[in-house]
CSV table of C-alpha atoms in Angstrom, one decimal:
chain,number,residue,atom,x,y,z
A,1,MET,CA,22.3,28.4,-12.6
A,2,ARG,CA,21.2,32.0,-12.7
A,3,ASP,CA,22.2,34.0,-9.2
A,4,ARG,CA,20.0,34.6,-6.3
A,5,ASN,CA,18.2,37.5,-7.2
A,6,PHE,CA,17.0,36.3,-10.2
A,7,LEU,CA,15.5,33.2,-8.5
A,8,VAL,CA,14.1,35.1,-5.8
A,9,GLU,CA,12.8,37.9,-8.6
A,10,ASN,CA,10.9,35.0,-10.8
A,11,ASN,CA,9.7,32.7,-8.5
A,12,ALA,CA,6.2,32.1,-8.9
A,13,LYS,CA,5.9,33.8,-12.0
A,14,PRO,CA,6.9,32.0,-15.4
A,15,ILE,CA,5.7,28.8,-13.4
A,16,TRP,CA,2.6,27.5,-12.5
A,17,HIS,CA,2.7,25.2,-9.5
A,18,PRO,CA,0.7,21.8,-9.0
A,19,MET,CA,-2.0,22.0,-6.6
A,20,ALA,CA,-1.9,25.9,-6.1
A,21,HIS,CA,-3.4,29.2,-6.9
A,22,PRO,CA,-1.5,30.9,-9.1
A,23,ALA,CA,-2.7,34.5,-7.8
A,24,GLU,CA,-1.7,33.0,-4.1
A,25,MET,CA,1.8,32.0,-5.2
A,26,ARG,CA,2.4,35.1,-7.1
A,27,ALA,CA,1.3,37.2,-4.0
A,28,GLN,CA,2.8,34.9,-1.7
A,29,PRO,CA,5.9,33.1,-3.4
A,30,PRO,CA,6.6,29.7,-2.2
A,31,ARG,CA,9.9,28.5,-0.6
A,32,ILE,CA,13.0,27.9,-3.0
A,33,VAL,CA,14.9,24.5,-2.0
A,34,MET,CA,18.0,24.5,-3.3
A,35,LYS,CA,20.0,21.7,-1.4
A,36,GLY,CA,19.0,18.2,0.1
A,37,GLU,CA,21.4,16.0,2.0
A,38,GLY,CA,20.2,13.2,4.3
A,39,VAL,CA,17.0,13.7,5.7
A,40,HIS,CA,17.5,17.6,5.5
A,41,VAL,CA,16.8,20.2,2.8
A,42,THR,CA,18.3,23.8,2.7
A,43,ASP,CA,16.5,26.8,1.2
A,44,ILE,CA,18.0,29.5,-0.7
A,45,ASP,CA,18.5,31.7,2.3
A,46,GLY,CA,20.4,29.1,4.1
A,47,ASN,CA,17.6,27.2,6.2
A,48,THR,CA,18.3,23.7,6.7
A,49,VAL,CA,15.0,21.9,7.8
A,50,ILE,CA,14.0,18.0,8.4
A,51,ASP,CA,12.0,17.0,5.5
A,52,ALA,CA,9.1,15.7,7.0
A,53,VAL,CA,7.7,15.3,3.9
A,54,GLY,CA,10.1,12.9,1.8
A,55,GLY,CA,9.7,15.2,-0.7
A,56,LEU,CA,6.2,14.1,-1.7
A,57,TRP,CA,5.9,10.7,0.4
A,58,ASN,CA,8.7,9.4,-2.4
A,59,VAL,CA,12.2,10.1,-1.0
A,60,ASN,CA,12.3,7.2,1.0
A,61,LEU,CA,16.3,7.0,0.9
A,62,GLY,CA,17.0,10.5,1.7
A,63,TYR,CA,18.8,13.0,-0.5
A,64,SER,CA,22.4,11.6,-0.4
A,65,CYS,CA,21.8,7.9,-2.0
A,66,ASP,CA,24.9,7.7,-4.2
A,67,PRO,CA,24.6,4.4,-5.4
A,68,ILE,CA,21.4,5.8,-7.5
A,69,LYS,CA,23.2,8.9,-8.4
A,70,LYS,CA,26.2,6.9,-9.6
A,71,ALA,CA,23.5,4.4,-11.7
A,72,ILE,CA,21.9,7.3,-13.1
A,73,ALA,CA,25.3,8.9,-14.3
A,74,ASP,CA,26.6,5.4,-15.3
A,75,GLN,CA,23.4,4.8,-17.8
A,76,LEU,CA,23.4,8.5,-19.3
A,77,SER,CA,26.9,7.5,-20.4
A,78,ALA,CA,25.8,3.7,-21.8
A,79,LEU,CA,22.2,4.5,-23.4
A,80,PRO,CA,20.3,7.9,-22.7
A,81,TYR,CA,17.1,6.8,-24.0
A,82,TYR,CA,15.4,4.2,-25.8
A,83,SER,CA,11.8,3.8,-26.5
A,84,GLY,CA,10.3,0.7,-25.5
A,85,PHE,CA,7.4,0.8,-28.2
A,86,ARG,CA,6.8,-2.4,-30.5
A,87,GLY,CA,9.3,-4.7,-29.0
A,88,THR,CA,12.2,-2.7,-28.3
A,89,SER,CA,14.0,-3.2,-24.9
A,90,SER,CA,16.9,-1.9,-22.7
A,91,GLY,CA,18.9,-3.8,-20.5
A,92,PRO,CA,17.7,-1.9,-17.2
A,93,SER,CA,13.9,-2.2,-18.1
A,94,ILE,CA,14.3,-6.3,-18.5
A,95,GLU,CA,15.8,-6.4,-15.3
A,96,LEU,CA,13.8,-4.1,-13.3
A,97,ALA,CA,11.0,-5.6,-14.4
A,98,TYR,CA,12.0,-8.9,-13.1
A,99,GLU,CA,13.1,-7.1,-9.9
A,100,LEU,CA,9.6,-6.0,-9.6
A,101,THR,CA,7.9,-9.3,-10.4
A,102,GLU,CA,10.3,-11.1,-7.8
A,103,TRP,CA,9.9,-8.3,-5.1
A,104,PHE,CA,5.9,-8.6,-5.0
A,105,LYS,CA,5.6,-12.6,-6.1
A,106,PRO,CA,3.7,-12.8,-2.7
A,107,GLU,CA,1.2,-10.5,-3.8
A,108,GLY,CA,0.7,-12.5,-6.9
A,109,MET,CA,2.2,-10.0,-9.5
A,110,VAL,CA,4.1,-11.8,-12.4
A,111,ARG,CA,4.1,-8.7,-15.2
A,112,ALA,CA,5.3,-5.2,-15.2
A,113,PHE,CA,4.1,-2.2,-17.6
A,114,PHE,CA,6.2,0.8,-17.2
A,115,THR,CA,4.9,4.1,-16.9
A,116,SER,CA,6.4,7.9,-15.8
A,117,GLY,CA,4.6,8.0,-12.6
A,118,GLY,CA,1.8,7.3,-10.1
A,119,SER,CA,-0.9,9.0,-12.2
A,120,ASP,CA,0.1,7.2,-15.2
A,121,SER,CA,0.1,3.8,-13.4
A,122,VAL,CA,-3.2,4.4,-12.3
A,123,GLU,CA,-4.5,5.3,-15.8
A,124,THR,CA,-2.9,2.1,-17.1
A,125,ALA,CA,-4.9,0.0,-14.4
A,126,LEU,CA,-8.1,1.7,-15.3
A,127,ARG,CA,-7.5,1.2,-19.0
A,128,LEU,CA,-6.2,-2.4,-18.7
A,129,ALA,CA,-9.3,-3.5,-16.1
A,130,ARG,CA,-11.8,-2.3,-19.1
A,131,GLN,CA,-9.9,-4.2,-22.0
A,132,TYR,CA,-9.4,-7.3,-19.9
A,133,TRP,CA,-12.9,-7.5,-19.6
A,134,LYS,CA,-13.6,-7.0,-23.5
A,135,ILE,CA,-11.2,-10.0,-24.2
A,136,LYS,CA,-13.4,-11.9,-21.5
A,137,GLY,CA,-16.2,-11.0,-23.8
A,138,GLN,CA,-17.9,-9.0,-21.2
A,139,ALA,CA,-18.0,-5.7,-22.7
A,140,ASP,CA,-20.2,-4.2,-20.2
A,141,ARG,CA,-17.9,-4.5,-17.6
A,142,THR,CA,-16.8,-0.6,-17.5
A,143,LYS,CA,-17.7,0.9,-14.2
A,144,PHE,CA,-15.2,1.4,-11.7
A,145,LEU,CA,-15.8,1.7,-7.8
A,146,ALA,CA,-13.6,3.7,-5.4
A,147,LEU,CA,-13.6,5.0,-2.0
A,148,LYS,CA,-14.5,8.5,-1.0
A,149,LYS,CA,-11.4,10.4,0.2
A,150,GLY,CA,-9.1,8.2,-1.9
A,151,TYR,CA,-6.2,9.9,-3.9
A,152,HIS,CA,-5.5,8.3,-7.3
A,153,GLY,CA,-4.0,10.9,-9.4
A,154,THR,CA,-4.6,13.8,-11.8
A,155,HIS,CA,-5.4,12.2,-15.3
A,156,PHE,CA,-9.0,12.1,-16.2
A,157,GLY,CA,-9.3,8.3,-15.3
A,158,GLY,CA,-7.4,8.6,-11.8
A,159,ALA,CA,-9.0,12.1,-10.9
A,160,SER,CA,-12.3,10.2,-11.9
A,161,VAL,CA,-11.7,7.7,-9.0
A,162,ASN,CA,-10.5,10.2,-6.7
A,163,GLY,CA,-13.0,10.5,-3.9
A,164,ASN,CA,-12.1,14.2,-3.0
A,165,ALA,CA,-14.2,17.2,-4.5
A,166,ASN,CA,-10.7,19.2,-4.4
A,167,PHE,CA,-9.4,17.0,-7.1
A,168,ARG,CA,-12.3,17.0,-9.1
A,169,ARG,CA,-15.0,20.2,-9.2
A,170,ASN,CA,-13.1,22.2,-11.5
A,171,TYR,CA,-12.4,19.8,-14.1
A,172,GLU,CA,-16.3,18.3,-14.2
A,173,PRO,CA,-17.8,16.2,-15.9
A,174,MET,CA,-15.6,13.2,-15.2
A,175,LEU,CA,-15.4,9.8,-16.8
A,176,PRO,CA,-18.8,8.7,-16.5
A,177,GLY,CA,-19.6,5.0,-14.7
A,178,VAL,CA,-17.7,5.6,-11.5
A,179,PHE,CA,-19.1,5.2,-8.0
A,180,HIS,CA,-18.0,5.7,-4.7
A,181,ILE,CA,-18.2,4.4,-1.0
A,182,PRO,CA,-17.6,5.7,2.3
A,183,ALA,CA,-14.1,5.7,3.6
A,184,PRO,CA,-13.5,3.6,6.6
A,185,SER,CA,-12.3,6.2,8.8
A,186,THR,CA,-13.4,6.0,12.5
A,187,TYR,CA,-12.9,9.6,12.9
A,188,ARG,CA,-15.2,10.9,10.1
A,189,ASN,CA,-17.8,8.5,8.8
A,190,PRO,CA,-21.6,8.7,7.8
A,191,PHE,CA,-22.5,5.8,10.3
A,192,ASN,CA,-20.8,7.7,13.4
A,193,GLU,CA,-19.1,4.5,14.2
A,194,THR,CA,-15.8,4.2,16.1
A,195,ASP,CA,-15.5,0.7,16.4
A,196,PRO,CA,-13.1,-0.3,13.8
A,197,ALA,CA,-14.5,-3.8,13.2
A,198,ARG,CA,-18.0,-2.5,12.8
A,199,LEU,CA,-17.0,0.3,10.7
A,200,ALA,CA,-15.4,-2.2,8.0
A,201,GLN,CA,-18.5,-4.3,8.2
A,202,LEU,CA,-20.8,-1.5,7.4
A,203,CYS,CA,-18.3,0.1,4.4
A,204,ALA,CA,-18.4,-3.4,3.2
A,205,ALA,CA,-22.4,-3.3,3.1
A,206,ALA,CA,-22.4,-0.1,1.5
A,207,MET,CA,-19.9,-1.4,-1.0
A,208,GLU,CA,-22.3,-4.6,-1.6
A,209,GLU,CA,-25.4,-2.3,-2.0
A,210,GLU,CA,-23.7,-0.1,-4.3
A,211,ILE,CA,-22.5,-3.1,-6.4
A,212,ALA,CA,-26.1,-4.6,-6.4
A,213,PHE,CA,-27.6,-1.4,-7.5
A,214,GLN,CA,-25.3,-0.8,-10.4
A,215,GLY,CA,-25.1,-4.6,-11.3
A,216,GLY,CA,-21.9,-6.6,-10.6
A,217,ASP,CA,-21.8,-7.7,-14.3
A,218,THR,CA,-21.1,-4.2,-15.1
A,219,ILE,CA,-18.3,-3.1,-12.8
A,220,ALA,CA,-14.8,-3.7,-14.3
A,221,ALA,CA,-12.9,-2.9,-11.1
A,222,PHE,CA,-12.7,-1.7,-7.4
A,223,ILE,CA,-9.7,0.2,-6.8
A,224,MET,CA,-8.0,1.4,-3.4
A,225,GLU,CA,-5.4,2.7,-1.4
A,226,PRO,CA,-4.3,-0.1,1.2
A,227,VAL,CA,-3.7,3.1,3.5
A,228,LEU,CA,-5.2,6.2,1.9
A,229,GLY,CA,-2.6,8.9,1.8
A,230,ALA,CA,-3.7,12.5,0.4
A,231,GLY,CA,-7.1,12.1,2.0
A,232,GLY,CA,-5.8,12.3,5.4
A,233,VAL,CA,-3.5,9.1,6.3
A,234,ILE,CA,-6.8,6.9,7.1
A,235,VAL,CA,-5.8,3.5,8.0
A,236,PRO,CA,-8.5,1.5,7.2
A,237,PRO,CA,-9.5,-1.5,10.0
A,238,ASP,CA,-7.5,-4.5,9.5
A,239,SER,CA,-10.6,-6.7,7.9
A,240,PHE,CA,-11.4,-4.1,5.5
A,241,MET,CA,-9.1,-4.6,2.7
A,242,LYS,CA,-9.4,-8.7,2.9
A,243,LEU,CA,-13.7,-7.7,3.0
A,244,ALA,CA,-13.5,-5.6,-0.1
A,245,ARG,CA,-11.2,-8.5,-1.5
A,246,GLU,CA,-13.8,-11.3,-1.0
A,247,ILE,CA,-16.9,-8.8,-2.2
A,248,CYS,CA,-15.0,-8.4,-5.6
A,249,ASP,CA,-14.3,-12.1,-6.0
A,250,ARG,CA,-17.6,-12.8,-5.0
A,251,HIS,CA,-19.0,-10.4,-8.3
A,252,GLY,CA,-15.8,-11.2,-10.3
A,253,ILE,CA,-14.6,-7.7,-10.0
A,254,LEU,CA,-11.0,-6.9,-10.4
A,255,MET,CA,-9.2,-5.3,-7.3
A,256,ILE,CA,-6.5,-2.7,-8.2
A,257,ALA,CA,-4.6,-1.8,-5.1
A,258,ASP,CA,-3.0,1.6,-5.5
A,259,GLU,CA,0.6,1.4,-3.8
A,260,VAL,CA,2.1,4.5,-5.4
A,261,VAL,CA,2.3,6.0,-1.7
A,262,THR,CA,2.3,2.5,0.3
A,263,GLY,CA,4.7,0.7,-1.7
A,264,PHE,CA,8.2,-0.1,-0.9
A,265,GLY,CA,8.2,-0.1,2.8
A,266,ARG,CA,6.4,3.3,3.9
A,267,THR,CA,3.7,1.1,6.1
A,268,GLY,CA,6.2,-1.1,7.8
A,269,ALA,CA,5.7,-3.8,5.1
A,270,TRP,CA,6.8,-3.8,1.3
A,271,SER,CA,3.5,-3.4,0.3
A,272,GLY,CA,-0.1,-2.3,2.0
A,273,SER,CA,-1.5,-5.1,0.2
A,274,ARG,CA,1.3,-7.4,2.1
A,275,LEU,CA,0.1,-5.5,5.3
A,276,TRP,CA,-3.3,-6.8,5.1
A,277,GLY,CA,-3.0,-9.8,3.4
A,278,VAL,CA,-4.8,-9.4,0.2
A,279,LYS,CA,-3.4,-10.4,-3.0
A,280,PRO,CA,-4.8,-7.9,-5.6
A,281,ASP,CA,-5.1,-8.5,-9.8
A,282,MET,CA,-3.1,-5.2,-10.3
A,283,MET,CA,-0.7,-2.9,-8.3
A,284,THR,CA,0.1,0.8,-9.0
A,285,MET,CA,3.7,1.9,-8.3
A,286,ALA,CA,5.9,5.1,-8.3
A,287,LYS,CA,7.2,7.4,-5.9
A,288,ALA,CA,9.8,5.1,-4.0
A,289,ILE,CA,10.6,2.7,-6.8
A,290,THR,CA,13.4,5.4,-7.6
A,291,SER,CA,13.3,7.3,-4.4
A,292,GLY,CA,11.9,10.3,-6.3
A,293,TYR,CA,15.6,10.5,-8.2
A,294,PHE,CA,14.0,9.9,-11.5
A,295,PRO,CA,10.5,10.0,-12.7
A,296,LEU,CA,9.4,5.9,-13.1
A,297,GLY,CA,6.2,4.1,-12.3
A,298,ALA,CA,4.7,0.7,-13.3
A,299,THR,CA,1.6,-1.0,-13.3
A,300,LEU,CA,2.0,-4.7,-11.6
A,301,ILE,CA,-0.2,-7.6,-13.4
A,302,GLY,CA,-1.2,-10.5,-11.4
A,303,GLU,CA,-1.4,-14.0,-12.9
A,304,GLN,CA,-5.3,-14.0,-14.0
A,305,VAL,CA,-5.1,-10.9,-15.7
A,306,ALA,CA,-1.7,-11.7,-17.6
A,307,GLU,CA,-3.0,-15.2,-18.6
A,308,THR,CA,-6.1,-13.6,-20.2
A,309,PHE,CA,-4.0,-11.1,-22.2
A,310,GLU,CA,-1.5,-13.5,-23.3
A,311,THR,CA,-3.7,-16.3,-24.5
A,312,ASP,CA,-5.9,-14.0,-26.4
A,313,THR,CA,-6.7,-14.8,-30.2
A,314,THR,CA,-8.7,-11.8,-30.8
A,315,THR,CA,-7.5,-8.2,-31.6
A,316,PHE,CA,-8.7,-7.2,-28.1
A,317,GLY,CA,-5.4,-8.2,-26.1
A,318,SER,CA,-3.2,-5.7,-28.4
A,319,ILE,CA,-2.4,-3.1,-25.9
A,320,GLY,CA,-2.8,0.7,-27.3
A,321,HIS,CA,-1.4,2.2,-24.6
A,322,GLY,CA,2.0,3.5,-23.3
A,323,TYR,CA,4.2,6.2,-23.1
A,324,THR,CA,7.3,7.7,-24.9
A,325,TYR,CA,9.2,7.0,-21.6
A,326,SER,CA,7.9,3.8,-20.6
A,327,GLY,CA,10.8,1.7,-19.5
A,328,HIS,CA,13.1,4.6,-19.9
A,329,PRO,CA,16.7,3.3,-19.2
A,330,VAL,CA,18.0,6.0,-16.9
A,331,GLY,CA,15.0,5.6,-14.6
A,332,CYS,CA,15.1,1.7,-14.5
A,333,ALA,CA,18.7,2.1,-13.7
A,334,ALA,CA,17.7,4.3,-11.2
A,335,GLY,CA,15.2,2.0,-9.9
A,336,LEU,CA,17.5,-1.0,-10.0
A,337,ALA,CA,19.8,0.9,-7.7
A,338,ALA,CA,16.8,2.2,-5.5
A,339,LEU,CA,15.5,-1.2,-5.0
A,340,ALA,CA,18.8,-2.6,-3.9
A,341,GLU,CA,19.6,-0.1,-1.3
A,342,THR,CA,15.8,-0.1,-0.1
A,343,ARG,CA,16.5,-4.1,0.4
A,344,ARG,CA,19.8,-3.8,2.2
A,345,LEU,CA,18.9,-1.2,4.7
A,346,LYS,CA,15.7,-2.8,5.5
A,347,LEU,CA,13.5,0.1,5.0
A,348,ASP,CA,10.5,-1.5,6.0
A,349,GLU,CA,11.9,-2.7,9.3
A,350,ASN,CA,12.6,1.0,10.1
A,351,ALA,CA,9.7,2.2,9.0
A,352,ALA,CA,7.8,0.0,11.4
A,353,ALA,CA,10.3,1.0,14.1
A,354,ARG,CA,10.2,4.6,13.5
A,355,GLY,CA,6.6,4.9,12.9
A,356,LYS,CA,5.7,3.6,16.6
A,357,ASP,CA,8.2,6.3,18.0
A,358,LEU,CA,6.6,8.9,15.8
A,359,ALA,CA,2.7,7.5,16.7
A,360,GLN,CA,4.1,8.1,20.2
A,361,ALA,CA,5.1,11.3,20.0
A,362,LEU,CA,2.2,12.7,18.0
A,363,ALA,CA,-0.3,11.0,20.7
A,364,ALA,CA,1.9,13.4,23.3
A,365,LEU,CA,1.1,16.4,21.2
A,366,LYS,CA,-2.6,15.6,21.1
A,367,ALA,CA,-2.7,15.5,24.6
A,368,LYS,CA,-1.1,18.8,24.9
A,369,HIS,CA,-2.7,20.3,22.4
A,370,PRO,CA,-6.3,21.5,21.9
A,371,LEU,CA,-6.0,21.7,18.0
A,372,ALA,CA,-5.1,18.3,17.2
A,373,GLY,CA,-8.4,16.5,16.8
A,374,ASP,CA,-7.1,13.1,15.7
A,375,VAL,CA,-4.0,11.3,15.3
A,376,ARG,CA,-3.7,8.4,12.6
A,377,GLY,CA,-0.7,6.7,10.7
A,378,LYS,CA,0.9,3.5,10.0
A,379,GLY,CA,4.6,3.2,9.7
A,380,LEU,CA,6.1,6.7,8.6
A,381,MET,CA,2.9,8.0,6.9
A,382,ALA,CA,1.1,9.7,9.7
A,383,ALA,CA,-1.2,12.6,9.8
A,384,LEU,CA,-2.6,15.1,12.4
A,385,GLU,CA,-6.0,16.3,11.9
A,386,LEU,CA,-6.5,20.1,13.4
A,387,VAL,CA,-9.8,21.4,14.3
A,388,ALA,CA,-11.4,24.6,16.0
A,389,ASP,CA,-13.3,22.3,18.7
A,390,ARG,CA,-12.9,18.9,19.6
A,391,ASP,CA,-16.4,18.3,20.4
A,392,SER,CA,-17.9,19.5,17.0
A,393,LYS,CA,-14.8,18.5,15.0
A,394,LYS,CA,-15.2,21.9,12.9
A,395,PRO,CA,-11.9,21.8,10.8
A,396,ALA,CA,-9.0,24.4,11.6
A,397,ASP,CA,-9.2,27.3,8.7
A,398,LYS,CA,-6.7,27.8,6.1
A,399,LYS,CA,-4.8,30.7,8.5
A,400,THR,CA,-4.6,28.5,10.9
A,401,MET,CA,-3.1,25.5,9.0
A,402,ALA,CA,-0.5,28.0,7.3
A,403,LYS,CA,0.2,29.5,10.9
A,404,VAL,CA,1.1,25.6,12.1
A,405,ALA,CA,3.1,25.2,9.0
A,406,ASP,CA,5.0,27.9,9.1
A,407,SER,CA,5.8,28.2,12.6
A,408,ALA,CA,7.2,24.5,12.5
A,409,TYR,CA,9.2,25.7,9.5
A,410,GLU,CA,11.0,28.4,11.6
A,411,ALA,CA,11.4,25.5,14.5
A,412,GLY,CA,13.5,23.6,11.6
A,413,VAL,CA,10.6,21.1,10.1
A,414,MET,CA,9.2,20.9,6.7
A,415,LEU,CA,5.6,19.9,6.9
A,416,ARG,CA,2.7,19.3,4.5
A,417,VAL,CA,-0.7,20.7,5.0
A,418,SER,CA,-3.6,19.1,3.2
A,419,GLY,CA,-7.3,20.7,4.0
A,420,ASN,CA,-6.9,20.6,8.0
A,421,ASN,CA,-4.5,17.6,8.2
A,422,LEU,CA,-0.8,17.8,8.4
A,423,ILE,CA,0.6,15.2,6.6
A,424,LEU,CA,3.9,13.5,7.5
A,425,SER,CA,5.6,11.0,5.0
A,426,PRO,CA,9.6,11.2,6.0
A,427,PRO,CA,12.4,9.3,4.7
A,428,LEU,CA,12.8,6.2,5.8
A,429,ILE,CA,16.3,6.2,6.9
A,430,LEU,CA,14.7,8.3,9.7
A,431,THR,CA,16.3,7.9,13.2
A,432,SER,CA,14.9,8.1,16.7
A,433,LEU,CA,16.4,11.8,16.8
A,434,ASP,CA,14.7,13.1,13.8
A,435,VAL,CA,11.6,11.8,15.0
A,436,ASN,CA,11.9,13.9,18.2
A,437,ALA,CA,13.1,16.9,16.1
A,438,ILE,CA,10.0,16.5,13.9
A,439,ALA,CA,7.9,16.4,17.2
A,440,GLU,CA,9.8,19.3,18.5
A,441,GLY,CA,8.8,21.5,15.4
A,442,ILE,CA,5.3,20.5,15.0
A,443,ASP,CA,4.7,21.4,18.8
A,444,ALA,CA,6.2,24.9,18.3
A,445,GLY,CA,3.7,25.1,15.4
A,446,LEU,CA,0.9,24.4,17.1
A,447,SER,CA,1.9,26.5,20.5
A,448,ALA,CA,2.1,29.5,17.9
A,449,ALA,CA,-1.3,28.8,16.2
A,450,GLY,CA,-2.6,27.7,19.5
């Protein structure tokens, strides 16, 4: 690698960063992360901090998982790549598909289609949903329903079902035929409703109303995150996903659970769907499937959808979709090792336990700092929504958010800012001492800005 001076000089110049303005990056170059160990990362200046972001929701096993690294190295030696198109398989892809369907058997998943990441997985699910209805002879079912504040990736399909204008406005027009219903957020919703059970009913009624207006026989699928991630870690009322499932069943609409973030233990359950007791028709996976060590994703397919494709006698059942790196043998080898470690360490149980610790720590910070308007979370995904004024819920401005994040970093904690939310998604190997350190870092950040 080139020396430090070269890296600093060229930081944010030949590279454009995702989710950032190029001019801002050039004016204020981002931190250069050089090393990771356990739950910590170290920057180019030698500063070591706890990564409370977990990479990007995905480094569940931390940065020192030797079994994954060995699996990658061994597979590179044996077979670094081969295509999965038109009937060619690799050993790791067969094995990982089996493991995934076994892992998510309680959710009713029976098949796996491999992708390169979460956006690919969502795109695959949306395309398969439309194709499913063509096989069924209901070609008018092309529309999609989604939640406002939901996030489903950056491809045109995923961006179209996204419920946040920040990911849509600059790329419009989006995919036609996508309609959004209010997110079941007790802190901000159009009904001014704070009772979770009542809010779930109101959002379900809005979903029913939209279906009636569009015509249920024109809707292919409803997609939702079991816990909304990038939209601010919005935890739906316990009853909401079940209500949505019942509505989908009543109108013959497929349900897609976007488990890219919530899959493999982050909420304290192996999936968000399992957390809420729901069996979707498809599930999208990525991120923790390799703990971030290799780009990989999967769309998991339920029995009803699989049977429809596999018994088709027309041309509509042929899958004209896929990626060069679908079923990449190195990625699948990494996935096998990651899942084995995830199960061995019982990361779902640790996420649930440490999530309770984190929730208590964040509640204490809210009580101490007027900047903290709301605290939300499930397992080890959490958010602090910062406000300029608690009564009006006016969001904290960009300068304040930057001050909090920078001061927390100086105190030893890496945070993620999303709008006026501080997003927390640390590795699932977190300890109670790590939780305390994260809370101390956020405390320092809020004190500096407040």
